[in-house]
Coordinates of C-alpha atoms in Angstrom, one line a residue:
X236 CA 19.6 -0.5 -28.6
X237 CA 22.8 -2.5 -28.3
X238 CA 22.3 -5.7 -30.4
X239 CA 23.5 -8.0 -27.6
X240 CA 21.3 -6.4 -25.0
X241 CA 18.4 -6.4 -27.6
X242 CA 18.8 -10.2 -27.8
X243 CA 18.8 -10.6 -24.1
X244 CA 15.8 -8.3 -23.8
X245 CA 13.9 -10.2 -26.4
X246 CA 14.5 -13.5 -24.6
X247 CA 13.4 -11.8 -21.3
X248 CA 10.1 -10.6 -22.9
X249 CA 9.4 -14.1 -24.3
X250 CA 10.1 -15.8 -20.9
X251 CA 7.9 -13.4 -19.1
X252 CA 5.2 -13.1 -21.8
X253 CA 5.7 -9.4 -22.2
X254 CA 5.6 -9.2 -26.0
X255 CA 2.4 -7.2 -26.0
X256 CA 3.6 -4.7 -23.4
X257 CA 4.9 -1.4 -24.6
X258 CA 8.7 -1.8 -25.2
X259 CA 9.8 1.0 -22.8
X260 CA 7.7 -0.5 -20.0
X261 CA 9.0 -4.0 -20.7
X262 CA 12.6 -2.7 -20.7
X263 CA 12.1 -1.2 -17.3
X264 CA 11.0 -4.6 -16.0
X265 CA 14.1 -6.1 -17.7
X266 CA 16.2 -3.7 -15.8
X267 CA 14.3 -4.3 -12.5
X268 CA 14.9 -8.0 -13.0
X269 CA 18.7 -7.4 -13.1
X270 CA 18.9 -4.8 -10.4
X271 CA 16.7 -6.5 -7.8
X272 CA 17.5 -9.7 -5.8
X273 CA 15.4 -12.7 -6.6
X274 CA 13.9 -12.9 -3.2
X275 CA 12.5 -9.3 -3.6
X276 CA 11.2 -10.0 -7.1
X277 CA 9.3 -13.0 -5.8
X278 CA 7.3 -10.8 -3.4
X279 CA 5.4 -8.9 -6.2
X280 CA 3.7 -9.4 -9.5
X281 CA 6.1 -8.1 -12.2
X282 CA 3.7 -5.5 -13.5
X283 CA 3.5 -4.0 -10.0
X284 CA 7.0 -2.8 -10.4
X285 CA 6.0 -0.2 -13.0
X286 CA 5.3 3.3 -11.8
X287 CA 2.4 5.4 -12.9
X288 CA 2.3 6.5 -16.5
X289 CA 4.0 9.8 -17.0
X290 CA 6.1 9.7 -13.8
X291 CA 8.9 12.1 -14.5
X292 CA 12.6 11.4 -13.8
X293 CA 12.3 8.0 -12.2
X294 CA 11.3 4.7 -13.8
X295 CA 11.8 2.3 -10.9
X296 CA 11.4 2.8 -7.2
X297 CA 11.7 0.3 -4.4
X298 CA 11.6 0.7 -0.6
X299 CA 13.0 -2.3 1.2
X300 CA 12.6 -2.9 4.9
X301 CA 14.3 -5.9 6.4
X302 CA 14.2 -7.7 3.1
X303 CA 10.6 -6.9 2.3
X304 CA 9.3 -4.5 -0.3
X305 CA 7.1 -1.8 1.0
X306 CA 4.7 -0.2 -1.5
X307 CA 3.3 2.5 0.9
X308 CA 2.6 3.6 4.5
X309 CA -0.2 1.0 4.8
X310 CA 2.4 -1.8 4.6
X311 CA 4.5 -0.6 7.5
X312 CA 2.6 -1.9 10.6
X313 CA 2.9 -5.4 9.2
X314 CA 6.6 -5.1 8.2
X315 CA 7.8 -3.0 11.1
X316 CA 5.4 -3.5 14.0
X317 CA 6.9 -6.6 15.5
X318 CA 10.6 -6.1 14.5
X319 CA 13.3 -5.2 17.0
X320 CA 15.4 -3.3 14.5
X321 CA 14.8 -2.0 10.9
X322 CA 17.2 -2.0 8.0
X323 CA 16.0 0.3 5.3
X324 CA 17.1 0.8 1.7
X325 CA 15.6 3.0 -1.0
X326 CA 16.4 2.2 -4.6
X327 CA 15.6 4.6 -7.4
X328 CA 16.5 4.1 -11.1
X329 CA 16.0 5.8 -14.4
X330 CA 16.0 3.3 -17.3
X331 CA 16.6 4.1 -21.0
X332 CA 17.1 1.7 -23.8
X333 CA 19.0 4.2 -26.0
X334 CA 22.7 3.8 -26.8
X335 CA 23.5 7.3 -25.8
X336 CA 23.5 9.0 -22.4
X337 CA 21.4 12.2 -22.1
X338 CA 22.6 14.8 -19.7
X339 CA 19.1 16.2 -19.4
X340 CA 17.8 12.9 -18.4
X341 CA 20.4 12.5 -15.7
X342 CA 19.6 15.9 -14.3
X343 CA 15.9 15.0 -14.4
X344 CA 16.7 11.9 -12.5
X345 CA 18.5 13.9 -9.9
X346 CA 15.6 16.3 -9.4
X347 CA 13.2 13.4 -9.0
X348 CA 15.5 11.8 -6.4
X349 CA 15.5 15.0 -4.4
X350 CA 11.7 15.1 -4.4
X351 CA 11.5 11.5 -3.2
X352 CA 14.0 12.2 -0.4
X353 CA 12.2 15.4 0.6
X354 CA 8.7 13.9 0.5
X355 CA 7.6 16.3 -2.1
X356 CA 6.4 14.0 -4.9
X357 CA 3.3 15.2 -6.7
X358 CA 0.1 13.4 -6.0
X359 CA -0.2 13.0 -9.8
X360 CA 2.2 10.1 -9.3
X361 CA 0.6 8.1 -6.5
X362 CA 2.9 5.1 -6.6
X363 CA 6.1 7.1 -6.2
X364 CA 4.4 9.4 -3.7
X365 CA 3.4 6.4 -1.6
X366 CA 7.0 5.1 -1.4
X367 CA 8.3 8.5 -0.4
X368 CA 5.5 8.8 2.2
X369 CA 6.4 5.4 3.6
X370 CA 10.0 6.4 4.0
X371 CA 9.0 9.4 6.1
X372 CA 6.4 7.5 8.0
X373 CA 9.3 5.2 9.1
X374 CA 11.1 8.3 10.5
X375 CA 7.9 9.4 12.2
X376 CA 6.7 6.1 13.8
X377 CA 9.8 3.8 13.9
X378 CA 12.8 6.0 14.3
X379 CA 13.9 4.3 17.5
X380 CA 14.0 0.9 15.6
X381 CA 16.3 2.1 12.8
X382 CA 19.7 0.3 12.8
X383 CA 21.1 3.2 10.9
X384 CA 20.0 6.0 8.5
X385 CA 18.3 4.5 5.4
X386 CA 20.7 3.7 2.5
X387 CA 19.9 5.0 -0.9
X388 CA 20.9 3.3 -4.2
X389 CA 20.6 5.4 -7.4
X390 CA 20.9 3.7 -10.8
X391 CA 21.0 5.1 -14.3
X392 CA 20.5 2.3 -16.8
X393 CA 21.2 2.6 -20.5
X394 CA 22.6 0.4 -23.3
X395 CA 25.4 2.8 -24.1
X396 CA 29.0 1.7 -24.5
X397 CA 31.6 1.8 -21.7
X398 CA 33.2 4.9 -23.4
X399 CA 29.9 6.8 -23.1
X400 CA 29.0 5.8 -19.5
X401 CA 32.6 6.6 -18.4
X402 CA 32.5 10.0 -20.0
X403 CA 33.8 12.7 -17.6
X404 CA 30.7 14.9 -17.9
X405 CA 28.4 11.9 -17.2
X406 CA 30.4 11.0 -14.1
X407 CA 30.3 14.6 -12.9
X408 CA 26.6 14.8 -13.2
X409 CA 26.1 11.5 -11.3
X410 CA 28.5 12.8 -8.6
X411 CA 26.4 15.9 -8.3
X412 CA 23.2 13.8 -7.8
X413 CA 25.0 11.8 -5.1
X414 CA 26.1 14.9 -3.3
X415 CA 22.6 16.4 -3.4
X416 CA 21.2 13.2 -1.9
X417 CA 23.9 13.1 0.8
X418 CA 22.9 16.6 1.7
X419 CA 19.9 15.3 3.5
X420 CA 21.1 14.6 7.0
X421 CA 18.6 11.9 7.7
X422 CA 19.9 9.8 4.8
X423 CA 22.7 7.3 5.2
X424 CA 25.1 6.0 2.6
X425 CA 24.3 7.0 -1.0
X426 CA 25.6 5.0 -3.9
X427 CA 25.3 6.0 -7.6
X428 CA 25.9 3.5 -10.4
X429 CA 25.5 3.7 -14.1
X430 CA 24.7 0.5 -16.1
X431 CA 25.8 0.5 -19.7
X432 CA 25.6 -2.4 -22.1
X433 CA 28.6 -4.2 -20.7
X434 CA 27.3 -4.1 -17.1
X435 CA 23.8 -5.1 -18.2
X436 CA 25.4 -8.1 -19.9
X437 CA 27.4 -9.1 -16.8
X438 CA 24.2 -8.8 -14.7
X439 CA 22.3 -10.9 -17.1
X440 CA 25.0 -13.6 -16.9
X441 CA 24.9 -13.6 -13.1
X442 CA 21.1 -14.1 -13.3
X443 CA 21.1 -16.9 -15.9
X444 CA 24.1 -19.0 -15.1
X445 CA 24.3 -21.6 -12.4
X446 CA 26.2 -20.9 -9.2
X447 CA 29.7 -22.1 -9.7
X448 CA 32.8 -21.9 -7.5
X449 CA 36.0 -23.6 -6.4
X450 CA 36.8 -24.0 -2.7
X451 CA 39.6 -25.6 -0.8
X452 CA 38.7 -28.2 1.9
X453 CA 41.3 -28.2 4.7
X454 CA 40.3 -31.7 5.8
X455 CA 37.8 -34.0 4.1
X456 CA 36.5 -37.6 3.8
X457 CA 34.5 -39.1 1.1
X458 CA 31.3 -40.9 2.3
X459 CA 30.4 -44.4 1.1
X460 CA 28.2 -44.9 -2.0
X461 CA 24.5 -44.1 -1.4
X462 CA 21.4 -44.4 -3.6
X463 CA 20.6 -41.2 -5.5
X464 CA 23.8 -39.4 -4.4
X465 CA 26.7 -38.9 -6.8
X466 CA 29.2 -37.8 -4.2
X467 CA 29.1 -37.1 -0.4
X468 CA 31.9 -35.3 1.4
X469 CA 32.4 -34.4 5.1
X470 CA 35.1 -31.9 5.9
X471 CA 36.1 -28.5 7.3
X472 CA 37.0 -25.4 5.3
X473 CA 38.4 -22.0 6.1
X474 CA 36.0 -19.1 6.5
X475 CA 37.7 -17.4 3.6
X476 CA 36.9 -20.3 1.4
X477 CA 33.3 -20.6 2.7
X478 CA 32.7 -17.0 1.7
X479 CA 33.3 -18.0 -1.9
X480 CA 30.1 -19.9 -1.8
X481 CA 27.8 -16.9 -1.2
X482 CA 29.7 -13.8 -2.1
X483 CA 29.3 -12.1 -5.5
X484 CA 32.2 -10.7 -7.4
X485 CA 31.4 -7.2 -6.2
X486 CA 31.4 -8.4 -2.5
X487 CA 27.7 -8.4 -2.0
X488 CA 25.8 -11.4 -0.6
X489 CA 24.4 -13.8 -3.2
X490 CA 21.0 -14.7 -1.7
X491 CA 20.3 -17.0 -4.6
X492 CA 22.4 -19.8 -3.0
X493 CA 20.0 -19.8 0.0
X494 CA 16.8 -20.4 -2.0
X495 CA 16.5 -24.0 -0.9
X496 CA 17.1 -23.2 2.8
X497 CA 14.0 -23.6 4.8
X498 CA 14.4 -20.4 6.7
X499 CA 15.8 -17.0 5.7
X500 CA 18.3 -15.0 7.8
X501 CA 16.8 -14.2 11.2
X502 CA 18.9 -11.0 11.7
X503 CA 21.7 -9.9 13.9
X504 CA 19.3 -9.4 16.8
X505 CA 18.5 -13.1 17.0
X506 CA 20.1 -14.5 20.1
X507 CA 21.8 -17.4 18.4
X508 CA 23.1 -15.2 15.5
X509 CA 24.4 -12.6 18.0
X510 CA 26.3 -15.3 19.8
X511 CA 27.9 -16.5 16.5
X512 CA 28.9 -13.0 15.6
X513 CA 30.3 -12.3 19.1
X514 CA 32.3 -15.6 18.9
X515 CA 33.8 -14.6 15.6
X516 CA 35.0 -11.4 17.2
X517 CA 36.9 -13.2 20.0
X518 CA 39.7 -15.7 20.4
X519 CA 37.0 -18.4 20.8
X520 CA 36.5 -18.3 17.0
X521 CA 39.2 -21.0 16.8
X522 CA 36.6 -23.3 18.4
X523 CA 34.1 -22.7 15.7
X524 CA 34.4 -26.3 14.2
X525 CA 33.2 -27.7 17.5
X526 CA 30.8 -24.9 18.5
X527 CA 28.9 -24.7 15.2
X528 CA 27.0 -27.3 13.1
X529 CA 28.4 -25.8 10.0
X530 CA 26.8 -25.7 6.6
X531 CA 25.3 -28.3 4.2
X532 CA 25.6 -27.8 0.5
X533 CA 23.7 -29.6 -2.2
X534 CA 25.2 -29.4 -5.6
X535 CA 24.2 -30.6 -9.1
X536 CA 27.8 -31.4 -10.1
X537 CA 31.2 -31.7 -8.6
X538 CA 34.7 -32.1 -9.8
X539 CA 38.0 -32.6 -7.8
X540 CA 40.7 -30.0 -8.5
X541 CA 44.5 -30.1 -7.8
X542 CA 45.4 -30.2 -4.1
X543 CA 42.4 -30.2 -1.8
X544 CA 40.2 -28.0 -4.0
X545 CA 36.7 -29.0 -5.3
X546 CA 34.6 -27.4 -8.0
X547 CA 30.8 -27.1 -7.3
X548 CA 28.2 -26.2 -9.9
X549 CA 24.5 -25.5 -9.4
X550 CA 24.8 -25.5 -5.6
X551 CA 22.6 -24.4 -2.8
X552 CA 23.3 -23.9 0.9
X553 CA 20.4 -25.8 2.3
X554 CA 21.4 -25.6 5.9
X555 CA 23.6 -23.1 7.6
X556 CA 21.9 -19.9 6.4
X557 CA 22.3 -18.3 9.8
X558 CA 26.0 -19.2 10.1
X559 CA 26.7 -18.1 6.6
X560 CA 25.1 -14.7 7.0
X561 CA 26.9 -14.2 10.4
X562 CA 30.2 -15.0 8.8
X563 CA 29.5 -12.5 6.0
X564 CA 28.6 -9.8 8.5
X565 CA 31.8 -10.5 10.5
X566 CA 34.2 -10.7 7.6
X567 CA 35.7 -7.3 8.2
X568 CA 36.4 -7.9 11.9
X569 CA 37.8 -11.3 11.1
X570 CA 40.4 -9.9 8.8
X571 CA 43.3 -12.2 8.2
X572 CA 41.9 -14.7 10.7
X573 CA 39.3 -15.7 8.0
X574 CA 42.1 -18.0 6.6
X575 CA 42.7 -19.8 9.9
X576 CA 39.1 -20.1 11.3
X577 CA 37.4 -23.2 10.1
X578 CA 33.8 -24.3 9.7
X579 CA 32.4 -27.8 9.3
X580 CA 30.9 -28.5 5.8
X581 CA 28.9 -31.3 4.3
X582 CA 28.7 -31.5 0.5
X583 CA 26.1 -33.7 -1.2
X584 CA 26.0 -34.0 -5.0
X585 CA 22.7 -35.1 -6.4
X586 CA 20.2 -34.3 -9.1
X587 CA 17.4 -36.2 -7.4
X588 CA 14.8 -33.7 -6.1
X589 CA 13.4 -36.3 -3.6
X590 CA 16.9 -36.9 -2.1
X591 CA 17.5 -33.1 -1.9
X592 CA 14.1 -32.7 -0.1
X593 CA 15.1 -35.4 2.5
X594 CA 18.4 -33.7 3.1
X595 CA 16.7 -30.3 3.7
X596 CA 14.2 -31.8 6.1
X597 CA 16.8 -33.8 8.0
X598 CA 19.4 -31.0 8.4
X599 CA 16.8 -28.4 9.4
X600 CA 15.1 -30.7 12.0
X601 CA 18.1 -30.2 14.4
X602 CA 16.9 -26.7 15.3
X603 CA 13.5 -25.1 16.0
X604 CA 11.6 -24.6 12.7
X605 CA 8.0 -23.6 12.4
X606 CA 5.7 -26.2 10.8
X607 CA 4.9 -23.6 8.1
X608 CA 8.5 -23.6 7.1
X609 CA 8.2 -27.2 6.1
X610 CA 5.0 -26.7 4.0
X611 CA 6.9 -27.5 0.8
X612 CA 7.8 -30.9 2.0
X613 CA 4.2 -32.1 2.9
X614 CA 2.4 -34.9 1.1
X615 CA -0.2 -32.6 -0.2
X616 CA 2.3 -30.3 -1.8
X617 CA 3.9 -33.2 -3.6
X618 CA 0.5 -34.3 -4.9
X619 CA -0.3 -30.8 -6.0
X620 CA 3.1 -30.5 -7.8
X621 CA 2.4 -33.8 -9.7
X622 CA -1.1 -32.6 -10.6
X623 CA 0.3 -29.5 -12.2
X624 CA 2.6 -31.7 -14.2
X625 CA -0.3 -33.8 -15.5
X626 CA -2.0 -30.6 -16.5
X627 CA -5.5 -32.1 -16.8
X628 CA -7.0 -28.6 -17.1
X629 CA -4.7 -27.6 -19.9
X630 CA -3.5 -24.4 -18.2
X631 CA 0.3 -25.0 -18.8
X632 CA 1.3 -23.7 -15.4
X633 CA 4.2 -25.1 -13.3
X634 CA 4.1 -25.4 -9.5
X635 CA 7.2 -24.3 -7.7
X636 CA 7.0 -26.4 -4.5
X637 CA 10.5 -25.3 -3.4
X638 CA 11.7 -21.8 -4.1
X639 CA 14.1 -21.6 -7.0
X640 CA 13.8 -25.3 -8.0
X641 CA 13.2 -24.2 -11.7
X642 CA 15.9 -21.6 -11.7
X643 CA 18.2 -23.6 -14.0
X644 CA 15.4 -25.0 -16.2
X645 CA 13.8 -23.5 -19.3
X646 CA 10.4 -22.7 -17.8
X647 CA 8.5 -19.5 -18.6
X648 CA 8.8 -17.4 -15.4
X649 CA 5.2 -16.0 -15.5
X650 CA 3.8 -19.6 -15.7
X651 CA 5.5 -20.6 -12.4
X652 CA 3.2 -20.7 -9.4
X653 CA 5.0 -20.3 -6.0
X654 CA 3.5 -21.5 -2.8
X655 CA 2.8 -17.9 -1.7
X656 CA 1.1 -17.2 -5.0
X657 CA -1.0 -20.4 -4.7
X658 CA -2.1 -19.3 -1.2
X659 CA -3.2 -15.9 -2.4
X660 CA -5.0 -17.3 -5.4
X661 CA -7.0 -20.0 -3.6
X662 CA -7.7 -17.7 -0.7
X663 CA -9.2 -15.0 -3.0
X664 CA -10.9 -17.3 -5.5
X665 CA -12.4 -20.0 -3.4
X666 CA -12.3 -18.9 0.2
X667 CA -13.7 -15.4 -0.2
X668 CA -10.7 -13.9 1.5
X669 CA -9.4 -11.3 -0.9
X670 CA -8.9 -8.9 2.0
X671 CA -6.2 -11.3 3.4
X672 CA -4.5 -12.2 0.1
X673 CA -2.5 -9.0 0.0
X674 CA -0.6 -9.8 3.2
X675 CA 3.0 -11.0 3.4
X676 CA 3.4 -14.7 3.0
X677 CA 4.2 -15.5 6.6
X678 CA 1.2 -13.5 7.9
X679 CA -1.0 -14.9 5.1
X680 CA -0.1 -18.5 6.1
X681 CA -0.9 -17.6 9.8
X682 CA -4.3 -16.3 8.7
X683 CA -5.4 -19.0 6.2
X684 CA -3.0 -21.9 6.9
X685 CA -5.8 -23.8 8.8
X686 CA -8.0 -23.7 5.7
X687 CA -5.8 -24.8 2.9
X688 CA -3.5 -27.6 1.8
X689 CA -5.4 -30.4 3.4
X690 CA -5.0 -34.0 2.1
X691 CA -8.7 -34.2 1.8
X692 CA -8.9 -31.2 -0.6
X693 CA -9.5 -31.6 -4.3
X694 CA -6.6 -30.4 -6.5
X695 CA -8.6 -28.8 -9.3
X696 CA -9.6 -25.6 -7.4
X697 CA -5.9 -24.9 -6.6
X698 CA -4.9 -25.1 -10.2
X699 CA -8.1 -23.2 -11.3
X700 CA -7.4 -20.4 -8.9
X701 CA -3.8 -20.1 -10.0
X702 CA -4.9 -20.0 -13.6
X703 CA -7.4 -17.2 -12.8
X704 CA -4.6 -15.2 -11.1
X705 CA -2.3 -15.9 -14.1
X706 CA -4.9 -14.7 -16.6
X707 CA -5.6 -11.6 -14.5
X708 CA -1.9 -10.7 -14.4
X709 CA -1.7 -11.3 -18.2
X710 CA -4.6 -8.9 -18.6
X711 CA -2.8 -6.2 -16.7
X712 CA 0.3 -6.8 -19.0
X713 CA -1.9 -6.1 -22.1
X714 CA -5.1 -4.1 -22.1
X715 CA -6.7 -4.1 -18.6
X716 CA -6.5 -0.6 -17.0
X717 CA -3.8 -0.4 -14.3
X718 CA -6.1 1.6 -12.0
X719 CA -7.9 -1.7 -11.3
X720 CA -4.7 -3.2 -9.8
X721 CA -5.7 -2.5 -6.1
X722 CA -8.8 -4.6 -6.8
X723 CA -6.7 -7.6 -8.0
X724 CA -7.8 -10.2 -5.4
X725 CA -11.3 -8.9 -5.1
X726 CA -11.6 -9.3 -8.9
X727 CA -10.7 -13.0 -8.4
X728 CA -13.5 -13.4 -5.8
X729 CA -16.1 -11.4 -7.7
X730 CA -15.3 -13.2 -11.0
X731 CA -16.1 -16.5 -9.4
X732 CA -19.5 -15.3 -8.3
X733 CA -20.2 -13.8 -11.7
X734 CA -19.2 -17.0 -13.5
X735 CA -20.8 -19.5 -11.1
X736 CA -23.7 -17.3 -10.0
X737 CA -23.3 -18.9 -6.5
X738 CA -20.8 -19.5 -3.8
X739 CA -18.3 -22.2 -4.7
X740 CA -18.4 -25.7 -3.1
X741 CA -16.1 -26.6 -0.3
X742 CA -12.5 -27.4 -1.2
X743 CA -13.0 -31.1 -0.2
X744 CA -16.2 -31.5 -2.2
X745 CA -16.1 -33.3 -5.6
X746 CA -18.5 -30.6 -6.9
X747 CA -15.8 -28.0 -6.7
X748 CA -14.0 -29.7 -9.5
X749 CA -16.8 -28.6 -11.9
X750 CA -16.7 -25.1 -10.4
X751 CA -12.9 -25.0 -11.1
X752 CA -13.3 -26.3 -14.7
X753 CA -16.0 -23.7 -15.4
X754 CA -13.8 -20.9 -14.3
X755 CA -10.8 -22.2 -16.3
X756 CA -13.0 -22.6 -19.5
X757 CA -14.5 -19.1 -19.1
X758 CA -11.1 -17.5 -18.6
X759 CA -9.6 -19.3 -21.6
X760 CA -12.0 -17.5 -23.9
X761 CA -10.7 -14.6 -26.1
X762 CA -12.9 -12.0 -24.2
X763 CA -11.5 -12.7 -20.8
X764 CA -10.1 -9.2 -20.4
X765 CA -13.6 -7.8 -20.9
X766 CA -14.8 -10.1 -18.2
X767 CA -12.2 -8.8 -15.8
X768 CA -13.0 -5.2 -16.7
X769 CA -16.7 -5.9 -16.1
X770 CA -15.9 -7.5 -12.8
X771 CA -13.8 -4.5 -11.7
X772 CA -16.6 -2.1 -12.6
X773 CA -19.1 -4.1 -10.6
X774 CA -16.8 -4.0 -7.6
X775 CA -16.6 -0.3 -7.9
X776 CA -20.4 -0.1 -8.1
X777 CA -20.7 -2.1 -4.9
X778 CA -18.3 0.4 -3.2
X779 CA -20.5 3.3 -4.1
X780 CA -18.9 4.3 -7.4
X781 CA -15.3 4.8 -6.5
X782 CA -12.3 2.4 -6.1
X783 CA -12.2 1.7 -2.3
X784 CA -9.2 2.9 -0.3
X785 CA -6.5 0.4 0.6
X786 CA -7.7 0.4 4.2
X787 CA -11.3 -0.5 3.1
X788 CA -10.1 -3.2 0.8
X789 CA -8.3 -4.9 3.7
X790 CA -11.5 -5.2 5.7
X791 CA -13.7 -8.3 5.7
X792 CA -16.7 -6.1 5.9
X793 CA -16.1 -4.7 2.4
X794 CA -15.7 -8.3 1.0
X795 CA -19.1 -9.2 2.5
X796 CA -20.7 -6.1 1.1
X797 CA -19.3 -6.8 -2.3
X798 CA -20.5 -10.4 -2.3
X799 CA -24.0 -9.4 -1.2
X800 CA -24.1 -6.8 -4.0
X801 CA -23.1 -9.4 -6.6
X802 CA -25.6 -11.9 -5.5
X803 CA -28.4 -9.4 -5.5
X804 CA -27.5 -8.1 -9.0
X805 CA -27.0 -11.4 -10.8
X806 CA -27.7 -11.0 -14.5

């Protein structure tokens, strides 16, 4: 392996506690971390990205529908059912850590891609087969909603030198793979890309370094001094300059800069967004400074540059996500006009998290935002974050109240608990709702939001449930059999009953603190993997001797049957 990439890989394994995982599997996750956008990575547990042992030709496979990862056909009703239009992308990758490029491996990758695109993946590889089936189920059930034919991204990852990856024979074979994929009439654009050591290094730098750019302000005024704010600027900037804030060097959209925005992009079909895009395509675009509220940028540091330019580092677009995305989508039709169309901009420089939170709430209160979008700003969330910092249970976990808030800090990624992960953990562990925990965050909050995050709730069960989920994921990284993964949230529920030998107390009861501490103490023992294995086997016993189907696991009836079985068969 290239020594530079080896060092970056070593750091990645340490940060994600993958030292005990087989090196080839860990390197595949390293590649996935570089290839996938952060908002996609946040949707899954890292070990879920690995395909079944022995899968031939493909090491990574992701089906993305409207920005959400789809693992199989069962996910489609939730992801596609209430959408007006669907944007579908399939990404396949073969990942090798060697410093040479194997022609045989490239050809094998091409053969595997053809099988995925023709829905002919062997049942011996259920994960890859499910992704392929999901793609074809989209054609079958949601063809009328497709914005266009699904895009396909094909990546071959190696640690070889530029000379090797640019070899004519290698390029020819990749070109052949691309042509074969394009031969399927129901497939849209197909891109093929090879990552050697240099490109892996560049991708790693983009992931690890703070956002930094220089933009020119057409007009600006400095705001008076304010507590907690290093610099405040009001102004207007050309669309061509604004694009520098959220475009990557390769022209793609840098979603990282929108992490602290309350809402994600609502799509081109959203009435307001459609109006913005339409305006940008007409002469009325010159009125954009008075028709649009513009964007608000919060940055960690700022420096004036010659002329009217300013340098921003560690910045986030905390308001104006819709405007920014619309401008990005309309860039081509704007053409040279991008330099003469202006957008209002507010720049706030602060390192104070509380000030940043106030800005986010204030700037997003001008438009309709669901209460659930502001969950990170509630009193309970702040108390919970502080309780994690105190670490009275000694679990060494960090609570991420606002997405991406620890991006530029040296925190072990696997020990960060997001709000969605917290919801899943407490729902499964203490609310007996493992059948709901697999749902997408927005739907999960709709289902359990009335039962969690109350000011009257004790904080210990939240931390204890997150620790249980963390230990279970750690077990899957080491010795716990991967076939138990579909049972993940049911294991959390069942493990509680096995350890406590009773239902847990209510979340607002002081007695639940003892329940939580008992769970933490038990899962801190060296034999915790054996406990999870025993728990999984008891779940299978309650199901009649086989792992339940995904559909059965999503039903409340099975959860009730499992709990009844566990209570009747207490040791």
